[in-house]
mmCIF file of C-alpha atoms in Angstrom:
data_model
loop_
_atom_site.group_PDB
_atom_site.id
_atom_site.type_symbol
_atom_site.label_atom_id
_atom_site.label_comp_id
_atom_site.label_asym_id
_atom_site.label_seq_id
_atom_site.Cartn_x
_atom_site.Cartn_y
_atom_site.Cartn_z
ATOM 1 C CA MET H 1 59.459 79.337 102.920
ATOM 2 C CA SER H 2 58.792 83.176 102.923
ATOM 3 C CA ARG H 3 55.835 82.849 105.451
ATOM 4 C CA ARG H 4 58.344 81.249 107.789
ATOM 5 C CA PHE H 5 61.385 83.786 107.494
ATOM 6 C CA ALA H 6 58.906 86.548 108.082
ATOM 7 C CA ALA H 7 57.590 84.682 110.961
ATOM 8 C CA ARG H 8 61.507 84.603 112.235
ATOM 9 C CA TRP H 9 61.865 88.026 111.327
ATOM 10 C CA ALA H 10 58.944 89.439 113.134
ATOM 11 C CA ALA H 11 60.246 87.055 116.413
ATOM 12 C CA GLN H 12 63.680 88.891 115.958
ATOM 13 C CA LEU H 13 61.956 92.830 116.228
ATOM 14 C CA SER H 14 59.781 91.571 119.070
ATOM 15 C CA GLU H 15 62.499 90.482 121.095
ATOM 16 C CA GLY H 16 61.471 87.016 120.852
ATOM 17 C CA ALA H 17 58.100 87.823 122.238
ATOM 18 C CA MET H 18 54.582 86.674 119.983
ATOM 19 C CA PRO H 19 54.450 89.067 117.441
ATOM 20 C CA PRO H 20 50.852 90.511 116.378
ATOM 21 C CA ASP H 21 50.011 88.649 113.154
ATOM 22 C CA HIS H 22 49.397 91.705 110.709
ATOM 23 C CA HIS H 23 53.226 92.115 111.510
ATOM 24 C CA VAL H 24 54.140 88.483 110.267
ATOM 25 C CA ALA H 25 51.668 89.741 107.478
ATOM 26 C CA THR H 26 53.288 92.694 106.470
ATOM 27 C CA LEU H 27 56.792 91.385 106.923
ATOM 28 C CA GLU H 28 55.920 88.016 104.181
ATOM 29 C CA THR H 29 55.046 90.690 101.525
ATOM 30 C CA TRP H 30 58.301 92.495 102.194
ATOM 31 C CA THR H 31 60.242 88.752 102.207
ATOM 32 C CA GLU H 32 58.758 88.148 98.793
ATOM 33 C CA ARG H 33 59.988 91.432 97.468
ATOM 34 C CA LEU H 34 63.377 90.801 98.832
ATOM 35 C CA LEU H 35 63.543 87.384 97.675
ATOM 36 C CA ALA H 36 62.409 88.158 94.040
ATOM 37 C CA THR H 37 64.685 91.156 93.708
ATOM 38 C CA LEU H 38 67.793 89.210 95.641
ATOM 39 C CA ALA H 39 67.022 86.053 93.094
ATOM 40 C CA THR H 40 67.948 88.764 89.744
ATOM 41 C CA GLY H 41 71.763 88.695 91.218
ATOM 42 C CA THR H 42 70.954 92.183 91.013
ATOM 43 C CA PRO H 43 68.836 93.387 93.666
ATOM 44 C CA ASP H 44 66.626 96.581 93.373
ATOM 45 C CA PRO H 45 67.732 98.850 96.233
ATOM 46 C CA VAL H 46 64.637 100.703 96.176
ATOM 47 C CA VAL H 47 62.723 97.427 97.277
ATOM 48 C CA ALA H 48 65.293 97.066 100.270
ATOM 49 C CA GLU H 49 64.666 100.890 101.116
ATOM 50 C CA ARG H 50 60.898 100.405 101.217
ATOM 51 C CA ALA H 51 61.128 97.280 103.315
ATOM 52 C CA GLY H 52 63.112 99.085 105.570
ATOM 53 C CA ALA H 53 60.497 101.939 106.308
ATOM 54 C CA ALA H 54 57.772 99.496 106.173
ATOM 55 C CA VAL H 55 59.749 97.902 109.309
ATOM 56 C CA TYR H 56 59.639 101.647 110.777
ATOM 57 C CA VAL H 57 56.153 102.081 110.255
ATOM 58 C CA LEU H 58 54.951 98.936 111.927
ATOM 59 C CA GLY H 59 55.753 100.394 114.962
ATOM 60 C CA CYS H 60 59.773 99.178 115.669
ATOM 61 C CA THR H 61 61.277 102.757 116.181
ATOM 62 C CA ASP H 62 64.050 101.252 118.464
ATOM 63 C CA PRO H 63 66.998 101.460 115.799
ATOM 64 C CA VAL H 64 68.152 98.144 116.968
ATOM 65 C CA VAL H 65 65.766 96.167 114.881
ATOM 66 C CA ILE H 66 68.297 97.012 111.957
ATOM 67 C CA ALA H 67 70.992 94.590 113.659
ATOM 68 C CA ARG H 68 67.889 92.200 114.653
ATOM 69 C CA SER H 69 67.105 92.132 110.463
ATOM 70 C CA MET H 70 70.567 91.642 109.122
ATOM 71 C CA PRO H 71 70.536 87.900 109.962
ATOM 72 C CA ILE H 72 67.525 87.660 108.394
ATOM 73 C CA LEU H 73 68.183 90.004 105.131
ATOM 74 C CA ARG H 74 71.412 87.471 105.363
ATOM 75 C CA GLU H 75 69.908 84.079 105.424
ATOM 76 C CA LEU H 76 67.195 85.592 102.486
ATOM 77 C CA SER H 77 70.425 86.580 100.805
ATOM 78 C CA GLU H 78 71.930 82.740 100.726
ATOM 79 C CA TYR H 79 68.488 80.810 99.704
ATOM 80 C CA ALA H 80 68.081 83.069 96.684
ATOM 81 C CA GLY H 81 71.775 82.004 95.990
ATOM 82 C CA ALA H 82 72.789 85.790 95.873
ATOM 83 C CA ASP H 83 76.319 86.919 96.637
ATOM 84 C CA THR H 84 78.066 89.036 99.088
ATOM 85 C CA ALA H 85 77.674 92.173 97.206
ATOM 86 C CA ALA H 86 73.778 91.796 96.740
ATOM 87 C CA PHE H 87 73.498 91.398 100.636
ATOM 88 C CA GLY H 88 75.544 94.517 101.098
ATOM 89 C CA ILE H 89 72.977 96.452 98.444
ATOM 90 C CA VAL H 90 69.839 94.759 100.546
ATOM 91 C CA ALA H 91 71.521 95.834 103.848
ATOM 92 C CA GLY H 92 72.234 98.884 102.557
ATOM 93 C CA GLY H 93 68.978 99.902 101.273
ATOM 94 C CA PHE H 94 67.102 98.709 104.140
ATOM 95 C CA GLY H 95 68.814 100.665 107.136
ATOM 96 C CA HIS H 96 68.928 103.675 104.452
ATOM 97 C CA GLY H 97 65.330 103.203 104.236
ATOM 98 C CA TYR H 98 64.701 102.806 107.786
ATOM 99 C CA ALA H 99 66.738 105.740 108.660
ATOM 100 C CA ARG H 100 64.848 108.420 106.561
ATOM 101 C CA ALA H 101 61.709 106.438 107.945
ATOM 102 C CA GLN H 102 63.019 107.624 110.887
ATOM 103 C CA ALA H 103 63.727 110.819 110.035
ATOM 104 C CA ALA H 104 60.633 112.074 109.060
ATOM 105 C CA ALA H 105 59.492 111.359 112.588
ATOM 106 C CA THR H 106 62.356 112.060 114.318
ATOM 107 C CA SER H 107 64.979 114.122 114.189
ATOM 108 C CA ALA H 108 67.702 112.835 111.616
ATOM 109 C CA THR H 109 70.883 112.921 113.397
ATOM 110 C CA GLU H 110 69.288 111.328 116.198
ATOM 111 C CA GLY H 111 67.781 108.612 114.443
ATOM 112 C CA LEU H 112 70.711 107.704 112.313
ATOM 113 C CA GLU H 113 73.101 108.340 115.300
ATOM 114 C CA ALA H 114 70.961 105.387 116.990
ATOM 115 C CA ALA H 115 70.971 103.144 114.531
ATOM 116 C CA PHE H 116 74.574 102.990 114.021
ATOM 117 C CA ARG H 117 75.207 102.585 117.783
ATOM 118 C CA HIS H 118 73.150 99.307 117.728
ATOM 119 C CA ALA H 119 74.217 97.724 114.204
ATOM 120 C CA SER H 120 76.261 94.534 114.002
ATOM 121 C CA ILE H 121 77.225 95.423 110.858
ATOM 122 C CA ALA H 122 80.007 98.259 110.130
ATOM 123 C CA ILE H 123 78.435 101.922 109.425
ATOM 124 C CA SER H 124 79.890 105.396 108.676
ATOM 125 C CA ILE H 125 78.492 108.789 107.463
ATOM 126 C CA GLY H 126 80.584 111.011 105.251
ATOM 127 C CA ASP H 127 80.134 114.277 103.669
ATOM 128 C CA ALA H 128 79.510 114.307 99.924
ATOM 129 C CA HIS H 129 83.489 114.120 99.560
ATOM 130 C CA GLY H 130 83.690 111.209 101.862
ATOM 131 C CA ASN H 131 84.745 112.516 104.792
ATOM 132 C CA ILE H 132 83.862 110.445 107.749
ATOM 133 C CA ILE H 133 81.419 112.262 109.895
ATOM 134 C CA ASN H 134 80.532 109.821 112.174
ATOM 135 C CA ALA H 135 81.171 105.914 112.525
ATOM 136 C CA ASN H 136 79.617 103.469 114.383
ATOM 137 C CA PRO H 137 81.206 101.225 116.824
ATOM 138 C CA ALA H 138 81.331 98.123 114.529
ATOM 139 C CA PHE H 139 82.877 100.224 111.806
ATOM 140 C CA GLU H 140 85.571 101.351 114.568
ATOM 141 C CA ARG H 141 86.057 97.203 115.414
ATOM 142 C CA LEU H 142 86.431 96.836 111.496
ATOM 143 C CA THR H 143 88.672 98.978 110.542
ATOM 144 C CA GLY H 144 90.965 99.184 114.283
ATOM 145 C CA LYS H 145 90.394 102.692 114.393
ATOM 146 C CA SER H 146 88.713 104.969 116.858
ATOM 147 C CA LEU H 147 86.335 107.454 116.316
ATOM 148 C CA ALA H 148 88.277 110.485 117.068
ATOM 149 C CA GLU H 149 91.307 108.226 114.512
ATOM 150 C CA LEU H 150 88.410 108.243 111.678
ATOM 151 C CA GLN H 151 86.697 111.507 112.371
ATOM 152 C CA GLY H 152 87.465 114.129 109.424
ATOM 153 C CA ARG H 153 89.687 111.686 107.345
ATOM 154 C CA SER H 154 88.588 110.065 104.118
ATOM 155 C CA GLY H 155 86.942 107.483 104.190
ATOM 156 C CA PHE H 156 88.670 106.227 100.771
ATOM 157 C CA GLU H 157 92.115 106.440 102.583
ATOM 158 C CA LEU H 158 91.110 102.887 104.447
ATOM 159 C CA ALA H 159 91.147 100.847 100.917
ATOM 160 C CA ASP H 160 93.738 98.972 100.399
ATOM 161 C CA VAL H 161 94.531 101.098 96.880
ATOM 162 C CA ASP H 162 95.060 103.886 95.027
ATOM 163 C CA VAL H 163 93.118 106.949 96.729
ATOM 164 C CA HIS H 164 92.882 108.757 93.633
ATOM 165 C CA SER H 165 91.293 105.900 91.869
ATOM 166 C CA ILE H 166 89.130 104.271 94.559
ATOM 167 C CA ARG H 167 87.533 107.850 95.140
ATOM 168 C CA GLU H 168 87.448 108.472 91.193
ATOM 169 C CA GLN H 169 85.272 105.417 90.759
ATOM 170 C CA VAL H 170 82.628 105.567 93.744
ATOM 171 C CA HIS H 171 82.312 109.218 92.675
ATOM 172 C CA GLY H 172 82.053 108.421 88.860
ATOM 173 C CA GLU H 173 79.299 105.752 90.170
ATOM 174 C CA LEU H 174 77.018 107.720 91.676
ATOM 175 C CA GLU H 175 77.189 110.766 89.499
ATOM 176 C CA ARG H 176 75.468 108.468 86.951
ATOM 177 C CA ALA H 177 72.754 107.770 89.614
ATOM 178 C CA GLU H 178 72.536 110.828 91.812
ATOM 179 C CA ASN H 179 70.916 108.509 95.054
ATOM 180 C CA GLY H 180 72.340 105.027 93.596
ATOM 181 C CA THR H 181 74.621 102.688 95.233
ATOM 182 C CA ILE H 182 78.351 101.329 94.240
ATOM 183 C CA ARG H 183 79.729 98.108 95.624
ATOM 184 C CA LEU H 184 83.557 97.156 96.722
ATOM 185 C CA GLU H 185 85.153 94.238 97.850
ATOM 186 C CA GLY H 186 88.817 93.915 98.296
ATOM 187 C CA GLU H 187 91.792 93.022 99.963
ATOM 188 C CA TYR H 188 92.431 94.824 103.533
ATOM 189 C CA VAL H 189 94.762 94.835 106.674
ATOM 190 C CA ARG H 190 93.054 93.689 109.257
ATOM 191 C CA PRO H 191 93.222 95.292 112.769
ATOM 192 C CA ASP H 192 95.215 92.248 113.859
ATOM 193 C CA GLY H 193 97.943 92.992 111.159
ATOM 194 C CA THR H 194 96.558 89.780 108.773
ATOM 195 C CA GLN H 195 95.264 90.431 105.208
ATOM 196 C CA GLY H 196 91.628 90.229 104.794
ATOM 197 C CA TRP H 197 88.698 90.923 102.772
ATOM 198 C CA ALA H 198 85.982 93.574 103.039
ATOM 199 C CA THR H 199 82.774 94.235 100.791
ATOM 200 C CA TRP H 200 81.573 97.966 101.209
ATOM 201 C CA THR H 201 78.526 99.292 99.865
ATOM 202 C CA VAL H 202 78.965 103.351 99.561
ATOM 203 C CA THR H 203 74.951 104.748 99.049
ATOM 204 C CA ARG H 204 74.770 108.229 97.924
ATOM 205 C CA CYS H 205 71.228 109.882 100.593
ATOM 206 C CA VAL H 206 69.686 113.145 100.624
ATOM 207 C CA SER H 207 68.894 114.761 103.908
ATOM 208 C CA ALA H 208 65.507 116.756 104.682
ATOM 209 C CA SER H 209 67.615 119.467 104.434
ATOM 210 C CA GLY H 210 68.701 118.556 100.644
ATOM 211 C CA GLY H 211 72.454 118.167 101.816
ATOM 212 C CA LEU H 212 74.254 115.277 100.332
ATOM 213 C CA TYR H 213 76.296 112.960 102.127
ATOM 214 C CA LEU H 214 77.478 109.316 101.943
ATOM 215 C CA LEU H 215 76.243 105.976 103.753
ATOM 216 C CA GLY H 216 79.031 103.327 104.066
ATOM 217 C CA PHE H 217 78.135 99.791 104.991
ATOM 218 C CA GLY H 218 81.190 97.385 105.699
ATOM 219 C CA GLU H 219 81.440 93.951 106.616
ATOM 220 C CA ASP H 220 84.255 91.438 106.557
ATOM 221 C CA THR H 221 84.166 88.821 104.126
ATOM 222 C CA THR H 222 87.324 86.880 104.658
ATOM 223 C CA GLU H 223 85.584 83.796 106.477
ATOM 224 C CA HIS H 224 82.768 83.922 103.885
ATOM 225 C CA ARG H 225 85.148 84.511 100.924
ATOM 226 C CA THR H 226 87.813 81.282 102.471
ATOM 227 C CA THR H 227 84.970 79.193 102.714
ATOM 228 C CA THR H 228 83.531 80.023 99.449
ATOM 229 C CA GLU H 229 86.671 79.322 97.533
ATOM 230 C CA ARG H 230 87.258 76.352 99.216
ATOM 231 C CA LEU H 231 83.930 74.776 98.524
ATOM 232 C CA HIS H 232 84.584 75.547 95.047
ATOM 233 C CA TRP H 233 88.052 73.991 95.082
ATOM 234 C CA GLN H 234 86.693 71.139 96.315
ATOM 235 C CA ALA H 235 83.730 70.533 93.837
ATOM 236 C CA HIS H 236 86.427 71.052 90.954
ATOM 237 C CA HIS H 237 88.800 69.192 92.053
ATOM 238 C CA ASP H 238 89.546 65.270 93.304
ATOM 239 C CA PRO H 239 90.445 65.348 97.046
ATOM 240 C CA LEU H 240 93.517 62.133 96.843
ATOM 241 C CA THR H 241 95.157 63.899 94.443
ATOM 242 C CA ALA H 242 94.485 67.614 94.327
ATOM 243 C CA LEU H 243 94.146 67.267 90.434
ATOM 244 C CA PRO H 244 91.096 68.706 88.974
ATOM 245 C CA ASN H 245 88.114 66.180 88.672
ATOM 246 C CA ARG H 246 85.699 65.343 85.662
ATOM 247 C CA ARG H 247 83.534 68.494 86.219
ATOM 248 C CA HIS H 248 86.836 70.794 86.353
ATOM 249 C CA LEU H 249 87.505 69.095 83.177
ATOM 250 C CA LEU H 250 84.738 69.465 80.943
ATOM 251 C CA THR H 251 84.654 73.285 82.046
ATOM 252 C CA GLN H 252 88.118 73.665 80.724
ATOM 253 C CA LEU H 253 87.480 71.490 77.723
ATOM 254 C CA ASP H 254 84.734 73.505 76.925
ATOM 255 C CA THR H 255 86.581 76.883 76.960
ATOM 256 C CA LEU H 256 89.138 75.088 74.824
ATOM 257 C CA ILE H 257 86.509 74.420 72.465
ATOM 258 C CA THR H 258 84.506 77.766 72.852
ATOM 259 C CA GLU H 259 88.345 79.996 71.985
ATOM 260 C CA ALA H 260 89.117 77.234 69.436
ATOM 261 C CA GLY H 261 89.915 78.511 65.335
ATOM 262 C CA PRO H 262 88.396 76.128 62.655
ATOM 263 C CA ASP H 263 92.109 74.793 62.275
ATOM 264 C CA ASP H 264 93.128 74.490 65.831
ATOM 265 C CA LEU H 265 94.245 70.933 67.067
ATOM 266 C CA ALA H 266 94.024 69.585 70.408
ATOM 267 C CA ALA H 267 94.304 66.459 71.944
ATOM 268 C CA VAL H 268 92.965 64.458 74.604
ATOM 269 C CA CYS H 269 94.657 61.348 76.094
ATOM 270 C CA ALA H 270 92.667 59.264 78.606
ATOM 271 C CA LEU H 271 95.776 56.620 80.650
ATOM 272 C CA ASP H 272 94.985 53.817 83.273
ATOM 273 C CA MET H 273 97.436 52.031 85.531
ATOM 274 C CA ASP H 274 97.563 48.298 84.241
ATOM 275 C CA GLY H 275 96.574 45.356 86.511
ATOM 276 C CA PHE H 276 95.679 48.581 89.161
ATOM 277 C CA LYS H 277 92.794 45.817 90.755
ATOM 278 C CA ASP H 278 95.530 43.517 91.506
ATOM 279 C CA ILE H 279 97.706 46.014 93.515
ATOM 280 C CA ASN H 280 94.638 47.121 95.779
ATOM 281 C CA ASP H 281 93.613 43.382 96.025
ATOM 282 C CA ALA H 282 97.383 42.431 96.708
ATOM 283 C CA PHE H 283 98.411 45.205 99.095
ATOM 284 C CA GLY H 284 95.083 46.942 100.367
ATOM 285 C CA HIS H 285 93.197 50.490 99.179
ATOM 286 C CA THR H 286 95.382 52.156 101.486
ATOM 287 C CA VAL H 287 98.721 51.277 99.301
ATOM 288 C CA GLY H 288 96.208 51.902 96.702
ATOM 289 C CA ASP H 289 95.289 55.331 97.594
ATOM 290 C CA SER H 290 99.327 56.425 98.403
ATOM 291 C CA LEU H 291 100.539 54.923 95.011
ATOM 292 C CA LEU H 292 97.496 56.982 93.014
ATOM 293 C CA ILE H 293 99.118 60.155 95.115
ATOM 294 C CA GLU H 294 102.868 59.450 93.583
ATOM 295 C CA VAL H 295 101.496 58.376 90.098
ATOM 296 C CA ALA H 296 99.886 61.466 89.544
ATOM 297 C CA ALA H 297 102.565 64.085 90.951
ATOM 298 C CA ARG H 298 105.232 61.915 88.163
ATOM 299 C CA LEU H 299 102.152 62.367 85.574
ATOM 300 C CA GLN H 300 101.890 66.164 86.500
ATOM 301 C CA ALA H 301 105.445 66.651 86.160
ATOM 302 C CA CYS H 302 105.654 65.379 82.241
ATOM 303 C CA LEU H 303 103.496 68.484 81.341
ATOM 304 C CA ASP H 304 103.228 71.795 81.070
ATOM 305 C CA PRO H 305 101.304 73.115 84.049
ATOM 306 C CA GLU H 306 100.733 76.442 81.986
ATOM 307 C CA THR H 307 98.931 75.316 79.482
ATOM 308 C CA ASP H 308 98.990 71.020 79.616
ATOM 309 C CA VAL H 309 95.527 69.754 81.716
ATOM 310 C CA LEU H 310 96.366 66.137 83.711
ATOM 311 C CA ALA H 311 92.758 65.453 85.523
ATOM 312 C CA ARG H 312 92.202 62.262 87.401
ATOM 313 C CA ILE H 313 88.063 61.078 86.580
ATOM 314 C CA GLY H 314 87.978 58.035 88.742
ATOM 315 C CA GLY H 315 89.887 54.928 89.873
ATOM 316 C CA ASP H 316 93.215 54.866 88.416
ATOM 317 C CA GLU H 317 92.139 56.819 84.926
ATOM 318 C CA PHE H 318 93.401 59.695 84.160
ATOM 319 C CA ILE H 319 93.094 62.345 81.308
ATOM 320 C CA ALA H 320 95.666 64.458 80.002
ATOM 321 C CA VAL H 321 94.651 67.569 77.825
ATOM 322 C CA LEU H 322 97.216 69.419 74.901
ATOM 323 C CA PRO H 323 95.807 72.401 74.111
ATOM 324 C CA PRO H 324 96.116 73.927 70.492
ATOM 325 C CA PRO H 325 98.996 73.800 68.579
ATOM 326 C CA ALA H 326 98.918 69.795 69.065
ATOM 327 C CA ASP H 327 100.443 67.721 66.982
ATOM 328 C CA GLU H 328 101.188 63.867 66.409
ATOM 329 C CA GLU H 329 104.720 64.817 67.294
ATOM 330 C CA ARG H 330 103.887 66.465 70.339
ATOM 331 C CA VAL H 331 101.351 63.759 71.213
ATOM 332 C CA GLU H 332 103.938 60.932 70.908
ATOM 333 C CA LYS H 333 106.602 63.066 72.786
ATOM 334 C CA THR H 334 103.989 63.721 75.365
ATOM 335 C CA VAL H 335 103.078 59.748 75.961
ATOM 336 C CA HIS H 336 105.985 58.365 76.077
ATOM 337 C CA LEU H 337 106.967 60.952 78.948
ATOM 338 C CA LEU H 338 103.939 59.612 80.811
ATOM 339 C CA GLN H 339 104.738 56.216 80.072
ATOM 340 C CA ALA H 340 108.699 56.459 81.113
ATOM 341 C CA ALA H 341 107.118 58.415 84.556
ATOM 342 C CA VAL H 342 106.240 55.487 85.555
ATOM 343 C CA GLU H 343 109.016 53.072 84.606
ATOM 344 C CA GLU H 344 111.068 53.654 88.261
ATOM 345 C CA PRO H 345 109.222 51.363 90.847
ATOM 346 C CA PHE H 346 107.267 53.253 93.332
ATOM 347 C CA LEU H 347 107.972 52.583 97.091
ATOM 348 C CA VAL H 348 104.725 52.679 99.116
ATOM 349 C CA ALA H 349 104.751 51.809 102.973
ATOM 350 C CA ASP H 350 107.709 49.292 102.372
ATOM 351 C CA HIS H 351 106.215 47.839 98.997
ATOM 352 C CA ARG H 352 108.577 47.608 96.062
ATOM 353 C CA ILE H 353 105.615 48.391 93.446
ATOM 354 C CA GLU H 354 106.488 48.107 89.468
ATOM 355 C CA ILE H 355 103.599 49.691 86.884
ATOM 356 C CA THR H 356 103.051 50.417 83.064
ATOM 357 C CA LEU H 357 100.426 52.536 81.770
ATOM 358 C CA SER H 358 97.985 52.065 78.797
ATOM 359 C CA LEU H 359 97.075 55.385 76.984
ATOM 360 C CA GLY H 360 94.257 55.877 74.076
ATOM 361 C CA ALA H 361 94.753 59.717 72.708
ATOM 362 C CA VAL H 362 92.544 61.154 70.040
ATOM 363 C CA MET H 363 93.585 63.836 67.647
ATOM 364 C CA SER H 364 90.884 66.773 66.570
ATOM 365 C CA ARG H 365 90.100 70.171 65.032
ATOM 366 C CA ILE H 366 88.089 70.783 68.569
ATOM 367 C CA ALA H 367 85.581 73.512 67.354
ATOM 368 C CA GLY H 368 82.516 72.753 67.970
ATOM 369 C CA GLY H 369 83.163 69.941 69.394
ATOM 370 C CA VAL H 370 81.435 68.653 72.675
ATOM 371 C CA PRO H 371 83.825 68.151 75.909
ATOM 372 C CA SER H 372 81.820 64.824 76.661
ATOM 373 C CA ASP H 373 82.426 63.509 73.378
ATOM 374 C CA LEU H 374 85.847 64.072 73.150
ATOM 375 C CA LEU H 375 86.183 62.169 76.131
ATOM 376 C CA THR H 376 84.330 59.157 74.824
ATOM 377 C CA ALA H 377 86.494 58.845 72.228
ATOM 378 C CA ALA H 378 89.632 58.988 73.960
ATOM 379 C CA ASP H 379 88.036 56.306 76.217
ATOM 380 C CA HIS H 380 87.623 53.961 73.476
ATOM 381 C CA CYS H 381 91.244 54.552 71.913
ATOM 382 C CA LEU H 382 91.991 53.675 75.721
ATOM 383 C CA TYR H 383 89.676 50.222 75.396
ATOM 384 C CA ALA H 384 91.394 49.341 72.557
ATOM 385 C CA ALA H 385 95.297 49.928 73.998
ATOM 386 C CA LYS H 386 94.670 48.113 76.167
ATOM 387 C CA ALA H 387 93.023 44.918 73.857
ATOM 388 C CA LEU H 388 96.796 44.531 72.574
ATOM 389 C CA GLY H 389 98.358 44.224 75.925
ATOM 390 C CA LYS H 390 99.839 46.321 79.149
ATOM 391 C CA ASN H 391 102.021 49.221 78.327
ATOM 392 C CA ARG H 392 100.533 50.023 74.736
ATOM 393 C CA TRP H 393 98.889 52.970 73.515
ATOM 394 C CA ILE H 394 96.902 54.374 69.954
ATOM 395 C CA LEU H 395 96.603 57.534 68.969
ATOM 396 C CA ARG H 396 93.622 58.386 66.700
ATOM 397 C CA ARG H 397 92.373 61.372 64.518
ATOM 398 C CA TRP H 398 88.792 62.134 65.598
ATOM 399 C CA ASP H 399 86.048 64.477 63.674
ATOM 400 C CA PRO H 400 84.099 66.036 66.175
ATOM 401 C CA VAL H 401 81.432 66.527 63.192
ATOM 402 C CA ARG H 402 81.492 63.383 61.439
ATOM 403 C CA ARG H 403 82.180 61.624 65.408
ATOM 404 C CA GLY H 404 84.782 59.642 63.121
ATOM 405 C CA SER H 405 88.186 58.679 63.484
#
């Protein structure tokens, strides 16, 4: 895989022409090192700096190679499972290393200025206090401000937070590592007036003359963040009812167990609709799905959204969790509310549908328990309740250690 990345990287740097073999070999070495440091979750910026310098040494002296390298660095970050902050470290380190290598052969000012002009990522140079000296066109686009408006202005004023606190945060982190890097992510007002998210990487650099300056890399991560949040939501919720799914439920149960005291009691209730298969057979799955959506809404209304959990774990089966403190009175009251919630017939696609619920609940001291064991115990209670007939429920005490009931 590193060889394939290296070959594509070399082709990018050669503007699509056949790159020399030694370019691919050198880039393969740095690709492996970048993947290794990205895989740690907190990549070493020195590795990225050396990679940037190595690219310059290959003879890629046109600063446009920084922009051409960014898509590959992004792909390497995603392949390694790294987040946008880790990509920021690598991107910042790469640009810094390339610029320093170029500065050793040419005028640092000219080299950096050329790199800024061609890079697709937003880059700025600030003095030791964070006042902007120069910025590239991408930085202007990201902030919606011209270079004339930016020059002399504190870069910290661009953050949508308290200027003093962000300045103290940045300088405090950088003081602890003189040539270190700090990463920031937060909301900001985009040029079109909408609210967005941006990730910033700020590196303290030392010029050839010994002067300090702040090199900043910025990227609008709104789309990436939105996509990530959407994928995370989809992975943890039932697409039909929008309730938590089994995966999310197990995570929440695990949290309850971890935080529970030795005598904390919780209740897990498994419930399903009596005769749901007959409803599907009689009216079709479209009606069945619509019914499930309405049932979920009614059940959700019976629970406290601040504490209780309702999840759909498949078909017509739901799980309700009552966190500590739970007792028999609370469980019985909740069960009656859930059963009463479906007493009123449902009108779905002009069909009047009546349903009942069967429920099986376990109440347990959950400290030291296993989430899947709790669900299995509740399922066993549900099966026992259904064996008694429709619209019945059973509550049992359950010991997660002895697994008795």
